[in-house]
Coordinates of C-alpha atoms and ligand atoms in Angstrom, one line a residue:
X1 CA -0.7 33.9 9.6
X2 CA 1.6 30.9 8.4
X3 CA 4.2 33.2 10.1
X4 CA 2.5 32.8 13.3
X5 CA 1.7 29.0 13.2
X6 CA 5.6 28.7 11.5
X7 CA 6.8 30.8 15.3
X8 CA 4.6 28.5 17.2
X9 CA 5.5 25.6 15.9
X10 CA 9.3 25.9 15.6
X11 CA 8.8 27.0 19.5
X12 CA 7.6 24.1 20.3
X13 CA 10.5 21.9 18.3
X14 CA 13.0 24.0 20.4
X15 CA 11.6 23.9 23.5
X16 CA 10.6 20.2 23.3
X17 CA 7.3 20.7 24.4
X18 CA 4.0 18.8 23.1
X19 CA 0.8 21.3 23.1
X20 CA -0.9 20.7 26.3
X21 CA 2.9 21.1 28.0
X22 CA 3.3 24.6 25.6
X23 CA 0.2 26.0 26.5
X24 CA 0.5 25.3 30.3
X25 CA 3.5 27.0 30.0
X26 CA 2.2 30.2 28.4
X27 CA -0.8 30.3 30.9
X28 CA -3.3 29.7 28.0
X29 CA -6.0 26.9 27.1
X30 CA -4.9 24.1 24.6
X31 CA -7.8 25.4 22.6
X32 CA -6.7 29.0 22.1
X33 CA -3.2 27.5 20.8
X34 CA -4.7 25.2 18.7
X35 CA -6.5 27.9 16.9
X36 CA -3.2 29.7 16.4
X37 CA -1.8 26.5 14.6
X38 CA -4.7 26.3 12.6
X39 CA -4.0 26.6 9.0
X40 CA -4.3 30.3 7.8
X41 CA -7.6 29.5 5.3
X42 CA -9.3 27.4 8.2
X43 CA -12.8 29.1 9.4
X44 CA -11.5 28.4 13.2
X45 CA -8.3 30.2 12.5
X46 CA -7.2 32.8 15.2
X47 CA -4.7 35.8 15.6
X48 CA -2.4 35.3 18.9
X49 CA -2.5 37.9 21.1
X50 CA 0.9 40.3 20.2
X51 CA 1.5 39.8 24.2
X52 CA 1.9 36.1 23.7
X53 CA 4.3 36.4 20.4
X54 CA 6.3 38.2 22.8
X55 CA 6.3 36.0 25.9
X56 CA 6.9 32.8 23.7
X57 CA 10.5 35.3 22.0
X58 CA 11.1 35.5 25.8
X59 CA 11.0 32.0 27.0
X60 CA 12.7 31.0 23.7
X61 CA 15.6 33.8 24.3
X62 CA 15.9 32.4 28.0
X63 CA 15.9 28.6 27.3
X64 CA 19.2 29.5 24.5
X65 CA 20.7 31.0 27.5
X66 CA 20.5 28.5 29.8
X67 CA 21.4 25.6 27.6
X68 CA 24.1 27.3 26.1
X69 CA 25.3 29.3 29.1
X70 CA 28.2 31.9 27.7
X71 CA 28.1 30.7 24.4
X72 CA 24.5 31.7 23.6
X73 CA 25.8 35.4 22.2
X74 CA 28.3 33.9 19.5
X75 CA 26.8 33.6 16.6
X76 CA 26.1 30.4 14.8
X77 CA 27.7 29.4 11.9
X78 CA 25.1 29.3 9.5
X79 CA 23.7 26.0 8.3
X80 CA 25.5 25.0 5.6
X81 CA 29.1 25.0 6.9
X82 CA 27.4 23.2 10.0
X83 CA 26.0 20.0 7.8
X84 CA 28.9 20.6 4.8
X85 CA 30.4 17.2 3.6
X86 CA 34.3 17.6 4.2
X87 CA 33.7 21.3 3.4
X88 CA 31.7 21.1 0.6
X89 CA 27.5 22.0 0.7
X90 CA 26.7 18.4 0.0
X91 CA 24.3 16.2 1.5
X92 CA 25.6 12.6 1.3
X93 CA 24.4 11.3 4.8
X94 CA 22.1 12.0 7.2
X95 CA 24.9 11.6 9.5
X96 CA 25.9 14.9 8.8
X97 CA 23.2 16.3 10.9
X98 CA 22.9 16.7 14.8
X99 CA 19.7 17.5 16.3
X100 CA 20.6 21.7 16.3
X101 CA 20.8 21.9 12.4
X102 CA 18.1 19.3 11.8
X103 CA 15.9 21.6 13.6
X104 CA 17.2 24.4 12.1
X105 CA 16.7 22.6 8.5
X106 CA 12.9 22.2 10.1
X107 CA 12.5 26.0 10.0
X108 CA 13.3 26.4 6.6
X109 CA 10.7 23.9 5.9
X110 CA 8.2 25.0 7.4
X111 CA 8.7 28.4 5.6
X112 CA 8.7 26.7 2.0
X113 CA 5.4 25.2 3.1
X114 CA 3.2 28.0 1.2
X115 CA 4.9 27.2 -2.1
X116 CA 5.4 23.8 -1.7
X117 CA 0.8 23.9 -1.4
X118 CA 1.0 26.6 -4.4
X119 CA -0.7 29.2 -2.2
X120 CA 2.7 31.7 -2.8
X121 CA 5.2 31.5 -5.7
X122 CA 9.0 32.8 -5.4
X123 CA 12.0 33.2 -7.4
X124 CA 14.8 33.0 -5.4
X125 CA 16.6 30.6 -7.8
X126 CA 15.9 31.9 -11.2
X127 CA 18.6 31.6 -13.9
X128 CA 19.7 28.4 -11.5
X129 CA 19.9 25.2 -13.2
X130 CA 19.1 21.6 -11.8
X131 CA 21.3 18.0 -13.2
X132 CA 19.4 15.2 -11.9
X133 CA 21.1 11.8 -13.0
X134 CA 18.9 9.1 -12.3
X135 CA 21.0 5.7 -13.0
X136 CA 18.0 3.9 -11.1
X137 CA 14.7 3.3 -11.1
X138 CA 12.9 6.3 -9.5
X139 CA 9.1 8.8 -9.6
X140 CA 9.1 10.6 -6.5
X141 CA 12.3 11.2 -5.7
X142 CA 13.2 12.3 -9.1
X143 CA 10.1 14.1 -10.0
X144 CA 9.8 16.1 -6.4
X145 CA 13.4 17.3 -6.6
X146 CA 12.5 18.4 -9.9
X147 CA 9.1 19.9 -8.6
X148 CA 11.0 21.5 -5.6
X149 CA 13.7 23.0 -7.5
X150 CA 11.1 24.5 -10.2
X151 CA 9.0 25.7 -7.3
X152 CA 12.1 28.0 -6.1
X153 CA 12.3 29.8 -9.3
X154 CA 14.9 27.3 -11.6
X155 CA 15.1 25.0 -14.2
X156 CA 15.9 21.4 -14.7
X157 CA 18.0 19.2 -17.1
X158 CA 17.8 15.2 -16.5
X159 CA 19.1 12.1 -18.0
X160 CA 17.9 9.3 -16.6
X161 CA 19.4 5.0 -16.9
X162 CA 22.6 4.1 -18.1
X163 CA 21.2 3.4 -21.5
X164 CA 21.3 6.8 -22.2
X165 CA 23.9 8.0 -20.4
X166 CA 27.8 8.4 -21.4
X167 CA 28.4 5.7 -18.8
X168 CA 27.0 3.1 -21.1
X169 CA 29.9 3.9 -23.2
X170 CA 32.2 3.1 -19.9
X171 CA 32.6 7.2 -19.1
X172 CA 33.9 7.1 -15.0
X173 CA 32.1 9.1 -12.4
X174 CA 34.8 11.6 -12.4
X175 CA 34.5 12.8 -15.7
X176 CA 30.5 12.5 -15.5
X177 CA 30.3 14.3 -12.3
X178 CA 33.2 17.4 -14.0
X179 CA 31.5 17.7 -17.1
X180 CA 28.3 18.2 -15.3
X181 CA 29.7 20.5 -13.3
X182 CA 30.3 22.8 -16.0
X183 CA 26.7 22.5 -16.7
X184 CA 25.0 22.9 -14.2
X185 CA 24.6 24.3 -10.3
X186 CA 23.6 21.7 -8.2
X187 CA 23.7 17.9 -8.9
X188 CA 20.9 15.3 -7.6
X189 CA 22.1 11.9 -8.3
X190 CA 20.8 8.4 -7.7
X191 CA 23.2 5.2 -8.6
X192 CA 22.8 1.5 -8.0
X193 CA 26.1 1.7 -6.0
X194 CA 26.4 2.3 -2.6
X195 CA 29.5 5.0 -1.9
X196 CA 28.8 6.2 -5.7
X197 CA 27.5 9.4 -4.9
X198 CA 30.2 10.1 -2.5
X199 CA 32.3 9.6 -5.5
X200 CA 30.4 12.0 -7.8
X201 CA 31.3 14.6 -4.9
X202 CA 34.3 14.3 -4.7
X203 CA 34.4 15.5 -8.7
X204 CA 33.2 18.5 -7.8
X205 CA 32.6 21.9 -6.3
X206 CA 29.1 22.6 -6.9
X207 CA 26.5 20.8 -4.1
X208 CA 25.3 17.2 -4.8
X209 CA 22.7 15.5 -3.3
X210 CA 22.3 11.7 -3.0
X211 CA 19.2 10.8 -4.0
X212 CA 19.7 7.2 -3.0
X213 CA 22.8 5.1 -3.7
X214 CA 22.1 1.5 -3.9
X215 CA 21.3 -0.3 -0.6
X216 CA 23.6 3.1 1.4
X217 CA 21.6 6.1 2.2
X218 CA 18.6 8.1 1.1
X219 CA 19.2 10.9 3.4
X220 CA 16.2 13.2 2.0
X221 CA 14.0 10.6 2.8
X222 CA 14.5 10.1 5.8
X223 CA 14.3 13.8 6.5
X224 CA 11.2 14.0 5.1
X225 CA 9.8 11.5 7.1
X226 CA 11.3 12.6 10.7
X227 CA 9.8 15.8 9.2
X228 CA 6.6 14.0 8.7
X229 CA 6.5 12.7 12.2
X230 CA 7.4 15.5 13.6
X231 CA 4.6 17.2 12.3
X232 CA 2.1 14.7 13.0
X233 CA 2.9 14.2 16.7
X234 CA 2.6 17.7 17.3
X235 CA -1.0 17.5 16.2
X236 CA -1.0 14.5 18.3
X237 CA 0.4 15.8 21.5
X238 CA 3.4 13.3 21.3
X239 CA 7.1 14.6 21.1
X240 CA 9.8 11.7 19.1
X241 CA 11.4 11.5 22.3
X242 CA 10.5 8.4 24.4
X243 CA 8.8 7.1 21.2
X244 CA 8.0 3.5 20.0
X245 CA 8.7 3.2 16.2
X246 CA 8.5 -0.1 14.7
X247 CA 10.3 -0.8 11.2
X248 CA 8.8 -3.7 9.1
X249 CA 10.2 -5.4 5.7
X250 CA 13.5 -5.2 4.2
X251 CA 15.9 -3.6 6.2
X252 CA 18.5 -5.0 5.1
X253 CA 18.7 -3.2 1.5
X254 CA 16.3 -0.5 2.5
X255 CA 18.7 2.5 2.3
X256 CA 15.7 4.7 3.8
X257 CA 15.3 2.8 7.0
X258 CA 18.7 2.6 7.5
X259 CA 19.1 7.0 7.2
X260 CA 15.9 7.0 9.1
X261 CA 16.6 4.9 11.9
X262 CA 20.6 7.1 12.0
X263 CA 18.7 10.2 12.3
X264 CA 16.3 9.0 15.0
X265 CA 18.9 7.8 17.1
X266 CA 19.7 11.7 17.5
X267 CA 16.5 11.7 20.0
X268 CA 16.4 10.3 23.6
X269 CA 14.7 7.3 24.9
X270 CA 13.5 5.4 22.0
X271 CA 12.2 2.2 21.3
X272 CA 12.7 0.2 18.0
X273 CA 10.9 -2.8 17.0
X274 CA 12.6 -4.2 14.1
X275 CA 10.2 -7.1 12.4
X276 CA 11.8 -8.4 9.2
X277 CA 12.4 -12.4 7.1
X278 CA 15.3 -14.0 9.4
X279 CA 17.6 -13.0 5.8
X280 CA 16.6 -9.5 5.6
X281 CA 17.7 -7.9 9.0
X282 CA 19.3 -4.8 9.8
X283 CA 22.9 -4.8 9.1
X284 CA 24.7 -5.1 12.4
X285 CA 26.8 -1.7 12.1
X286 CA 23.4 0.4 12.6
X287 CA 22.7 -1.8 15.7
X288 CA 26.0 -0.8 17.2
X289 CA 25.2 2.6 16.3
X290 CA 21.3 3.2 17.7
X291 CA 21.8 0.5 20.9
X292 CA 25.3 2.8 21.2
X293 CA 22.4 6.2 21.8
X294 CA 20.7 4.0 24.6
X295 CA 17.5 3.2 22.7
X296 CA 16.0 0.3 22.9
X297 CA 15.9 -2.6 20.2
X298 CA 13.8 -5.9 19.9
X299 CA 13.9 -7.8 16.5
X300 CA 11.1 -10.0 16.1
X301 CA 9.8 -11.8 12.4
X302 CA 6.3 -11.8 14.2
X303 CA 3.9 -8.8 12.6
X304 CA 1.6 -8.9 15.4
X305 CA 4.0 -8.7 18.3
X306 CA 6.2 -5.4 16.6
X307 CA 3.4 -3.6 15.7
X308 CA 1.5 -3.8 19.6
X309 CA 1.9 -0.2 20.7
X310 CA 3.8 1.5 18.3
X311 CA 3.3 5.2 17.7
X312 CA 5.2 4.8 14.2
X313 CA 4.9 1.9 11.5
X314 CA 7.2 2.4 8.8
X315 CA 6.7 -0.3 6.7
X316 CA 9.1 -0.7 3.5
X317 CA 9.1 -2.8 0.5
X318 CA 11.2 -5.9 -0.4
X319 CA 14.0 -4.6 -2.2
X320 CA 14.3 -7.8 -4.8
X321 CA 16.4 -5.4 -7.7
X322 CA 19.6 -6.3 -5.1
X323 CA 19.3 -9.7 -4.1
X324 CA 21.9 -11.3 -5.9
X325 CA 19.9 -14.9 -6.6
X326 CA 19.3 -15.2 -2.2
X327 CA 16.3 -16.8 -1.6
X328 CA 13.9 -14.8 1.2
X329 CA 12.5 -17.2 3.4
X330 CA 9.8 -16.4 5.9
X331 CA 8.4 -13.7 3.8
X332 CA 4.6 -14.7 4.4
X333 CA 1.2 -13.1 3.8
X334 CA 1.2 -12.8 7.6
X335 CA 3.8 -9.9 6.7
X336 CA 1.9 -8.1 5.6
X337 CA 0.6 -4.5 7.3
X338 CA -3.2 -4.4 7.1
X339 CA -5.7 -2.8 8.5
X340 CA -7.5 -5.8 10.3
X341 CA -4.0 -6.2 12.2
X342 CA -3.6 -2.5 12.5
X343 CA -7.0 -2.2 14.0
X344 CA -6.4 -4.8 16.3
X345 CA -3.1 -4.3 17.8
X346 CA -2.1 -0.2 17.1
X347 CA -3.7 2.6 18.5
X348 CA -6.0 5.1 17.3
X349 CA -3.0 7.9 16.9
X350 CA -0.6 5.2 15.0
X351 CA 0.8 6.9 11.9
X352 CA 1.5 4.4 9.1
X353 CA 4.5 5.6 6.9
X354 CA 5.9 4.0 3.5
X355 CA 8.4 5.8 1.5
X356 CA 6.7 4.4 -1.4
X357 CA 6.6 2.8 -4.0
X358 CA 4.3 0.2 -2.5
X359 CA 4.3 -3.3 -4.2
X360 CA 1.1 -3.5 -4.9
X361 CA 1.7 -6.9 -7.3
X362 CA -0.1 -9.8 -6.0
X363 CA 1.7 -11.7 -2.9
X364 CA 4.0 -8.6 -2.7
X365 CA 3.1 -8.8 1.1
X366 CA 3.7 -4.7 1.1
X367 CA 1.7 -2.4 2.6
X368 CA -2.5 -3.1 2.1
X369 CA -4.5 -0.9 0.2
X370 CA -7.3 -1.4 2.6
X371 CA -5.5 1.3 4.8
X372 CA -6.6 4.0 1.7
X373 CA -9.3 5.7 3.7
X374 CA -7.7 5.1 7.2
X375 CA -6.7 8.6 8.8
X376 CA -3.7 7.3 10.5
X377 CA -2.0 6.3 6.9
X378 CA 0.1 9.3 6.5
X379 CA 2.0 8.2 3.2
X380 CA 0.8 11.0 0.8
X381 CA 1.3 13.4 3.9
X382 CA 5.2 12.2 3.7
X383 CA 4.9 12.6 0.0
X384 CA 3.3 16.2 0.0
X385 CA 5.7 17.5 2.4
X386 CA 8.7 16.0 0.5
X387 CA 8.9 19.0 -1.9
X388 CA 8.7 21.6 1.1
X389 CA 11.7 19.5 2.5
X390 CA 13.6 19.3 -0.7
X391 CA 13.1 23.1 -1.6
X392 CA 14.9 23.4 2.3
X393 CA 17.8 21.8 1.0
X394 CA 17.7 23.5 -2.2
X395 CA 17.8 26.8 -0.6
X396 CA 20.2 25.8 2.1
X397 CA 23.0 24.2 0.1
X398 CA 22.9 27.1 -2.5
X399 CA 22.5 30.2 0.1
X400 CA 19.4 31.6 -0.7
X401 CA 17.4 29.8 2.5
X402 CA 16.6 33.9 4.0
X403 CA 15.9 35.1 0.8
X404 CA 12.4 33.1 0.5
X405 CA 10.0 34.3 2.6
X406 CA 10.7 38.5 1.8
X407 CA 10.5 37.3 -1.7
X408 CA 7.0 35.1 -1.5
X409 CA 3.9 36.6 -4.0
X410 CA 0.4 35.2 -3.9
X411 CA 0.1 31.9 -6.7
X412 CA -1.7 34.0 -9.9
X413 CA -3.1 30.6 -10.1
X414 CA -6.2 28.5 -8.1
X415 CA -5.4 24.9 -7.3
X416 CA -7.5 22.5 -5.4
X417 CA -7.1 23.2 -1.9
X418 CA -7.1 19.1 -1.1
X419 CA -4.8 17.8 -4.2
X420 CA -6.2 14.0 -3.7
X421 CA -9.8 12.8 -4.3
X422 CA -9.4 11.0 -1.1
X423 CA -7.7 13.9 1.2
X424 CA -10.8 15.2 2.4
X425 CA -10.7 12.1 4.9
X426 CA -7.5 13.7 6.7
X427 CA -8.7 17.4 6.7
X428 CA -8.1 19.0 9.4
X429 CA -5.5 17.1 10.6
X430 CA -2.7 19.8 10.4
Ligands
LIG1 N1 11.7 5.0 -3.0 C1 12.6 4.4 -2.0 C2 14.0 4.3 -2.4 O1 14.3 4.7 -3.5 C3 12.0 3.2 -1.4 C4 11.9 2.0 -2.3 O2 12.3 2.1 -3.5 O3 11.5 1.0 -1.8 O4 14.8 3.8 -1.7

């Protein structure tokens, strides 16, 4: 059943189409696919018709032909030469992506769902072993690679802050990033430095994943969370092209809007608000580069203004570990995302993103906590579907990404069908 609503679902991301259009298409009522989609366990749940499955493989076998004309019969190379970084299976920018191999990474996702929610357990990567250097502060990212790699069937060795690390004792990247090598099979490293991780590849062989590196590029992240909206507008109706996403806080050191907003601009017709303090704008370069796409940008410090009719608000925190003694000016408690001001100027199918962590300090400004029980907050949606999303690359970058679903068994264990206390407010939604 997670097969089916896996087929349906990628259809759709291939074809472009948002439900009512996909179900016009196939001659069925909107409510007979969204039964189909329906989670497997969900009462409602329904089997499509066999003569469906195949008139959706039709259309989809058609659509390759036409868009691809003579070219449609070579086959592709598979994905990791098409996103390798000079060669090697490394993911050190979202840049590496075009919309055809993001798409395809979405597939794997979506089939690492059911052991990313601990309904099926695999092994694919047994005997593997993880390196995860953290030489910053991190949880999630840290802990979900972690998770994710565990989840596929490996193990996981970590040192985390210089402190503790050979590089207090001035070791170089190089030899870090060789020795490693020797230990492990695939890297996940996070530095203060932007450019660092690029370094640490170049030390090696084996895949590395940047994990962040300093105010550069968290290119997981922002998978995850065009993941994340992908998955929510189809639940919505809404495709990301033609969307309206505004980007609030620090975006001039937050390395997760700046991957996010590269790997939106590989979508048509968007429109970004950009709201941030006068000293903490985007940097020009990733102006050049979405305006350069034809989307639309307005930069505005006013809240209320950005945020009227956005589909998307990413809001981000204030990165203060990098300012180097600059003072932020204009960073008010008007800046700060809550739900009075979402109520009154979003819509009722806004989704409200954070990467997390929030700042929840007093006059942090971040994103309120009085959005908790609000369906549209989609936070611990981006979180949950982080480990399904970093399994992907996992299984991509090490070759194993068709071995997975064959080799799925049922979880010998029960686990809470809603994880959070508070989930039970968004059931349903998927
Ligand atoms: N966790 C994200 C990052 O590492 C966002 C943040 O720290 O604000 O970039």
């Amino acid at each position: 059943m997670s097969q089916q609503q896996d087929f349906l679902r990628d259809a759709m991301r291939r074809l472009n189409l948002t439900r009512d259009a996909f179900s016009a298409r196939l001659g069925v009522r909107r409510r007979a696919l969204d039964t189909w989609l329906l989670p497997a366990d969900s009462s409602e749940s329904r089997s499509m018709p066999e003569m469906v499955e195949r008139f959706v493989a039709e259309i989809l076998q058609h659509e390759s032909r036409n868009t691809d004309g003579a070219a449609s019969n070579a086959p592709q190379r598979p994905l990791v030469q098409r996103i390798s970084a000079e060669g090697k299976p490394q993911l050190l920018s979202v840049s590496q992506f075009d919309r055809d191999s993001l798409e395809d990474l979405f597939r794997v996702v979506d089939v690492m769902q059911p052991v990313a929610r601990r309904q099926k357990v695999t092994r694919v990567l047994e005997g593997a072993v993880l390196g995860s250097l953290f030489f910053e502060a991190s949880t999630r990212t840290r802990v979900s690679f972690g998770s994710a790699f565990c989840r596929l069937g490996g193990s996981v060795c970590d040192t985390t802050g210089f402190t503790f690390s050979s590089m207090a004792k001035g070791e170089s990247i190089y030899d870090t990033s060789r020795v490693m090598s020797g230990y492990v099979d695939v890297l996940v490293v996070r530095h203060p430095e932007q450019g660092s991780v690029a370094e640490f590849a170049r030390a090696t062989n084996i895949p590395v994943i940047n994990a962040g590196d300093g105010p550069g590029e968290h290119p997981s992240q922002a998978i995850l969370d065009l993941y994340t909206i992908q998955r929510e507008f189809s639940r919505l109706g809404k495709l990301v092209d033609g969307t309206h996403v505004a980007m609030v806080g620090d975006l001039k050191y937050g390395r997760t809007v700046h991957s996010l907003i590269k790997l939106l601009s590989l979508y048509r017709n968007l429109k970004f608000t950009l709201i941030a303090p006068a000293s903490l704008e985007m940097p020009a370069h990733l102006l050049e580069l979405v305006a350069s796409h034809g989307h639309v940008i307005e930069q505005t410090p006013s809240l209320e203004d950005g945020l009227r009719g956005a589909d998307v608000v990413y809001a981000t925190r204030i990165q203060k570990e990098r300012f180097a003694g600059e003072e932020i000016e204009g960073y008010t408690p008007e800046f700060q995302v809550r739900k009075a001001l979402v109520d009154a100027v979003c819509k009722p199918d806004t989704i409200l993103m954070h990467p997390l962590p929030r700042d929840g300090r007093p006059g942090a400004n971040d994103l309120s906590v009085d959005l908790n029980h609000d369906p549209r907050l989609a936070i611990f949606r981006q979180t949950d579907n982080g480990i399904a999303v970093r399994m992907a690359l996992f299984a991509v970058l090490l070759g194993v990404e068709h071995q997975v679903a064959r080799s799925m068994r049922d979880a010998g264990w029960r686990s809470p069908s809603l994880v959070g206390p508070d989930d039970a407010v968004f059931d349903g939604l998927d």
